[in-house]
PDB file of C-alpha atoms and ligand atoms in Angstrom:
ATOM      1  CA  MET A   1      -6.712  -9.533 -12.416  1.00  0.00           C
ATOM      2  CA  HIS A   2      -3.155  -8.993 -13.202  1.00  0.00           C
ATOM      3  CA  GLU A   3      -4.194  -4.859 -13.541  1.00  0.00           C
ATOM      4  CA  MET A   4      -5.753  -5.090 -10.131  1.00  0.00           C
ATOM      5  CA  SER A   5      -2.662  -6.340  -8.385  1.00  0.00           C
ATOM      6  CA  ILE A   6      -0.293  -3.572  -9.957  1.00  0.00           C
ATOM      7  CA  ALA A   7      -3.058  -1.327  -8.998  1.00  0.00           C
ATOM      8  CA  ILE A   8      -3.141  -1.792  -5.411  1.00  0.00           C
ATOM      9  CA  ASN A   9       0.806  -2.270  -5.409  1.00  0.00           C
ATOM     10  CA  ILE A  10       1.252   1.240  -6.865  1.00  0.00           C
ATOM     11  CA  VAL A  11      -1.489   2.649  -4.328  1.00  0.00           C
ATOM     12  CA  SER A  12       0.529   1.089  -1.382  1.00  0.00           C
ATOM     13  CA  ILE A  13       4.095   2.530  -2.377  1.00  0.00           C
ATOM     14  CA  ALA A  14       2.430   5.906  -2.790  1.00  0.00           C
ATOM     15  CA  ARG A  15       0.746   5.732   0.115  1.00  0.00           C
ATOM     16  CA  LYS A  16       3.815   4.692   2.263  1.00  0.00           C
ATOM     17  CA  GLU A  17       5.617   7.536   0.553  1.00  0.00           C
ATOM     18  CA  ALA A  18       2.598  10.031   1.403  1.00  0.00           C
ATOM     19  CA  GLU A  19       2.559   9.240   4.671  1.00  0.00           C
ATOM     20  CA  LYS A  20       6.236   9.489   5.482  1.00  0.00           C
ATOM     21  CA  GLU A  21       5.743  13.235   4.371  1.00  0.00           C
ATOM     22  CA  SER A  22       2.772  13.182   6.520  1.00  0.00           C
ATOM     23  CA  ALA A  23       0.822  14.275   3.588  1.00  0.00           C
ATOM     24  CA  PRO A  24      -3.272  14.797   3.883  1.00  0.00           C
ATOM     25  CA  SER A  25      -3.146  13.371   0.458  1.00  0.00           C
ATOM     26  CA  ILE A  26      -1.953  12.048  -3.177  1.00  0.00           C
ATOM     27  CA  SER A  27      -2.549  14.279  -5.666  1.00  0.00           C
ATOM     28  CA  MET A  28      -0.949  12.119  -9.136  1.00  0.00           C
ATOM     29  CA  ILE A  29       0.917   9.270  -9.459  1.00  0.00           C
ATOM     30  CA  GLU A  30       3.160   8.892 -12.588  1.00  0.00           C
ATOM     31  CA  LEU A  31       3.707   5.543 -14.255  1.00  0.00           C
ATOM     32  CA  GLU A  32       5.900   4.192 -16.791  1.00  0.00           C
ATOM     33  CA  VAL A  33       4.366   1.283 -18.691  1.00  0.00           C
ATOM     34  CA  GLY A  34       6.202  -0.666 -21.636  1.00  0.00           C
ATOM     35  CA  LYS A  35       4.122  -1.417 -24.404  1.00  0.00           C
ATOM     36  CA  LEU A  36       5.800  -5.177 -24.020  1.00  0.00           C
ATOM     37  CA  ALA A  37       4.757  -5.521 -20.335  1.00  0.00           C
ATOM     38  CA  GLY A  38       1.556  -6.955 -20.901  1.00  0.00           C
ATOM     39  CA  VAL A  39      -0.255  -4.298 -19.099  1.00  0.00           C
ATOM     40  CA  MET A  40      -3.947  -3.349 -20.304  1.00  0.00           C
ATOM     41  CA  VAL A  41      -3.526   0.429 -19.590  1.00  0.00           C
ATOM     42  CA  ASP A  42      -7.549   1.228 -19.612  1.00  0.00           C
ATOM     43  CA  SER A  43      -7.822  -1.468 -17.303  1.00  0.00           C
ATOM     44  CA  LEU A  44      -5.274  -0.476 -15.421  1.00  0.00           C
ATOM     45  CA  GLN A  45      -6.558   3.268 -15.233  1.00  0.00           C
ATOM     46  CA  PHE A  46     -10.093   1.457 -13.775  1.00  0.00           C
ATOM     47  CA  CYS A  47      -8.409  -0.606 -11.111  1.00  0.00           C
ATOM     48  CA  TYR A  48      -6.795   2.176 -10.076  1.00  0.00           C
ATOM     49  CA  GLU A  49      -9.449   4.058  -9.180  1.00  0.00           C
ATOM     50  CA  ALA A  50     -11.212   1.066  -7.415  1.00  0.00           C
ATOM     51  CA  ALA A  51      -7.540   0.763  -5.757  1.00  0.00           C
ATOM     52  CA  CYS A  52      -7.567   4.372  -4.445  1.00  0.00           C
ATOM     53  CA  LYS A  53     -11.204   3.719  -2.629  1.00  0.00           C
ATOM     54  CA  GLY A  54     -11.053   4.856   1.007  1.00  0.00           C
ATOM     55  CA  THR A  55      -7.026   5.772   0.787  1.00  0.00           C
ATOM     56  CA  LEU A  56      -4.881   8.727   0.656  1.00  0.00           C
ATOM     57  CA  ALA A  57      -4.956   8.687  -2.778  1.00  0.00           C
ATOM     58  CA  GLU A  58      -8.841   8.856  -3.474  1.00  0.00           C
ATOM     59  CA  GLY A  59      -9.629  11.280  -6.214  1.00  0.00           C
ATOM     60  CA  SER A  60      -6.079  10.869  -7.484  1.00  0.00           C
ATOM     61  CA  GLU A  61      -4.815  10.842 -10.944  1.00  0.00           C
ATOM     62  CA  LEU A  62      -2.867   8.238 -12.569  1.00  0.00           C
ATOM     63  CA  GLN A  63      -0.638   9.531 -15.481  1.00  0.00           C
ATOM     64  CA  ILE A  64       0.665   6.810 -17.258  1.00  0.00           C
ATOM     65  CA  ILE A  65       3.363   7.221 -19.766  1.00  0.00           C
ATOM     66  CA  GLU A  66       3.730   4.239 -22.440  1.00  0.00           C
ATOM     67  CA  LEU A  67       6.966   3.359 -23.315  1.00  0.00           C
ATOM     68  CA  GLU A  68       7.566   1.938 -27.032  1.00  0.00           C
ATOM     69  CA  GLY A  69       9.154  -1.587 -27.868  1.00  0.00           C
ATOM     70  CA  GLN A  70      12.662  -1.195 -28.894  1.00  0.00           C
ATOM     71  CA  ALA A  71      15.206  -4.104 -29.858  1.00  0.00           C
ATOM     72  CA  LYS A  72      19.252  -3.928 -30.692  1.00  0.00           C
ATOM     73  CA  CYS A  73      20.253  -6.364 -33.354  1.00  0.00           C
ATOM     74  CA  MET A  74      22.684  -8.723 -31.539  1.00  0.00           C
ATOM     75  CA  GLN A  75      24.357  -9.018 -35.458  1.00  0.00           C
ATOM     76  CA  CYS A  76      24.540  -5.899 -36.649  1.00  0.00           C
ATOM     77  CA  GLY A  77      23.396  -3.830 -34.036  1.00  0.00           C
ATOM     78  CA  ASN A  78      20.256  -1.892 -35.579  1.00  0.00           C
ATOM     79  CA  VAL A  79      18.308  -0.669 -32.871  1.00  0.00           C
ATOM     80  CA  PHE A  80      14.562  -0.877 -34.156  1.00  0.00           C
ATOM     81  CA  THR A  81      10.990  -0.493 -32.668  1.00  0.00           C
ATOM     82  CA  ILE A  82       8.788  -3.828 -32.127  1.00  0.00           C
ATOM     83  CA  ASP A  83       5.660  -4.839 -31.059  1.00  0.00           C
ATOM     84  CA  SER A  84       5.702  -8.028 -29.954  1.00  0.00           C
ATOM     85  CA  PHE A  85       8.942 -10.356 -28.448  1.00  0.00           C
ATOM     86  CA  MET A  86       8.938 -12.365 -31.908  1.00  0.00           C
ATOM     87  CA  ALA A  87      10.557  -9.570 -33.592  1.00  0.00           C
ATOM     88  CA  ILE A  88      13.409  -9.966 -36.337  1.00  0.00           C
ATOM     89  CA  CYS A  89      15.920  -7.394 -37.383  1.00  0.00           C
ATOM     90  CA  PRO A  90      14.943  -5.667 -40.626  1.00  0.00           C
ATOM     91  CA  LYS A  91      18.061  -5.284 -41.584  1.00  0.00           C
ATOM     92  CA  CYS A  92      19.453  -8.720 -41.581  1.00  0.00           C
ATOM     93  CA  ASP A  93      16.509 -11.032 -40.654  1.00  0.00           C
ATOM     94  CA  THR A  94      17.634 -12.001 -37.079  1.00  0.00           C
ATOM     95  CA  TYR A  95      15.788 -13.535 -34.406  1.00  0.00           C
ATOM     96  CA  GLU A  96      18.834 -12.656 -32.061  1.00  0.00           C
ATOM     97  CA  ILE A  97      17.835  -9.790 -30.770  1.00  0.00           C
ATOM     98  CA  GLU A  98      18.006  -8.045 -27.352  1.00  0.00           C
ATOM     99  CA  ILE A  99      14.854  -6.032 -25.535  1.00  0.00           C
ATOM    100  CA  ILE A 100      16.020  -2.868 -24.534  1.00  0.00           C
ATOM    101  CA  GLN A 101      13.197  -1.223 -24.076  1.00  0.00           C
ATOM    102  CA  GLY A 102       9.403  -1.882 -23.555  1.00  0.00           C
ATOM    103  CA  LYS A 103       9.111  -4.331 -20.557  1.00  0.00           C
ATOM    104  CA  GLU A 104       9.303  -1.359 -17.965  1.00  0.00           C
ATOM    105  CA  LEU A 105       6.385  -0.760 -15.181  1.00  0.00           C
ATOM    106  CA  ARG A 106       8.110   1.789 -12.971  1.00  0.00           C
ATOM    107  CA  LEU A 107       6.872   4.166 -10.865  1.00  0.00           C
ATOM    108  CA  LYS A 108       8.010   7.387 -11.989  1.00  0.00           C
ATOM    109  CA  ALA A 109       6.965  10.257  -9.763  1.00  0.00           C
ATOM    110  CA  ILE A 110       4.229  11.096  -6.838  1.00  0.00           C
ATOM    111  CA  SER A 111       3.064  13.996  -6.228  1.00  0.00           C
ATOM    112  CA  ILE A 112       1.434  15.141  -2.834  1.00  0.00           C
ATOM    113  CA  ASN A 113      -0.889  17.666  -1.578  1.00  0.00           C
ATOM    114  CA  GLU A 114       1.056  19.491   0.915  1.00  0.00           C
ATOM    115  CA  GLU A 115      -0.559  20.211   4.086  1.00  0.00           C
ATOM    116  CA  GLY A 116      -1.234  23.938   4.604  1.00  0.00           C
ATOM    117  CA  SER A 117       0.937  26.206   2.202  1.00  0.00           C
ATOM    118  CA  SER A 118       4.126  27.336   4.368  1.00  0.00           C
ATOM    119  CA  HIS A 119       6.073  24.178   4.009  1.00  0.00           C
ATOM    120  CA  VAL A 120       9.847  25.082   4.641  1.00  0.00           C
TER     121      VAL A 120
HETATM  122 ZN1   ZN B 201      20.484  -7.230 -37.333  1.00  0.00          ZN
END
């Protein structure tokens, strides 16, 4: 359900962009998804297709760029890869860490099909 609402959201943003450019259709959407964002990528792909049906984005491709989770230790400044929020610093065993990457859910690029080829 969560993925469906994300998919609808992405498609609606992309549609607005395409309409602004008076593009006939959308060819590809690039999305950055952090591994800690709680998004099931497979499920999102599936929902995306459904959300595109009957819109300018129908038949377009969703490119998902997965970002590793990264945290910085507040004690020693060590930066390390994490796969859950309950991570500890491997250097000094503290829980006092700051998540610096991995919670992203960001629309990175929208590719639209130009109308004709003589775009000036
Ligand atoms: Zn540390």
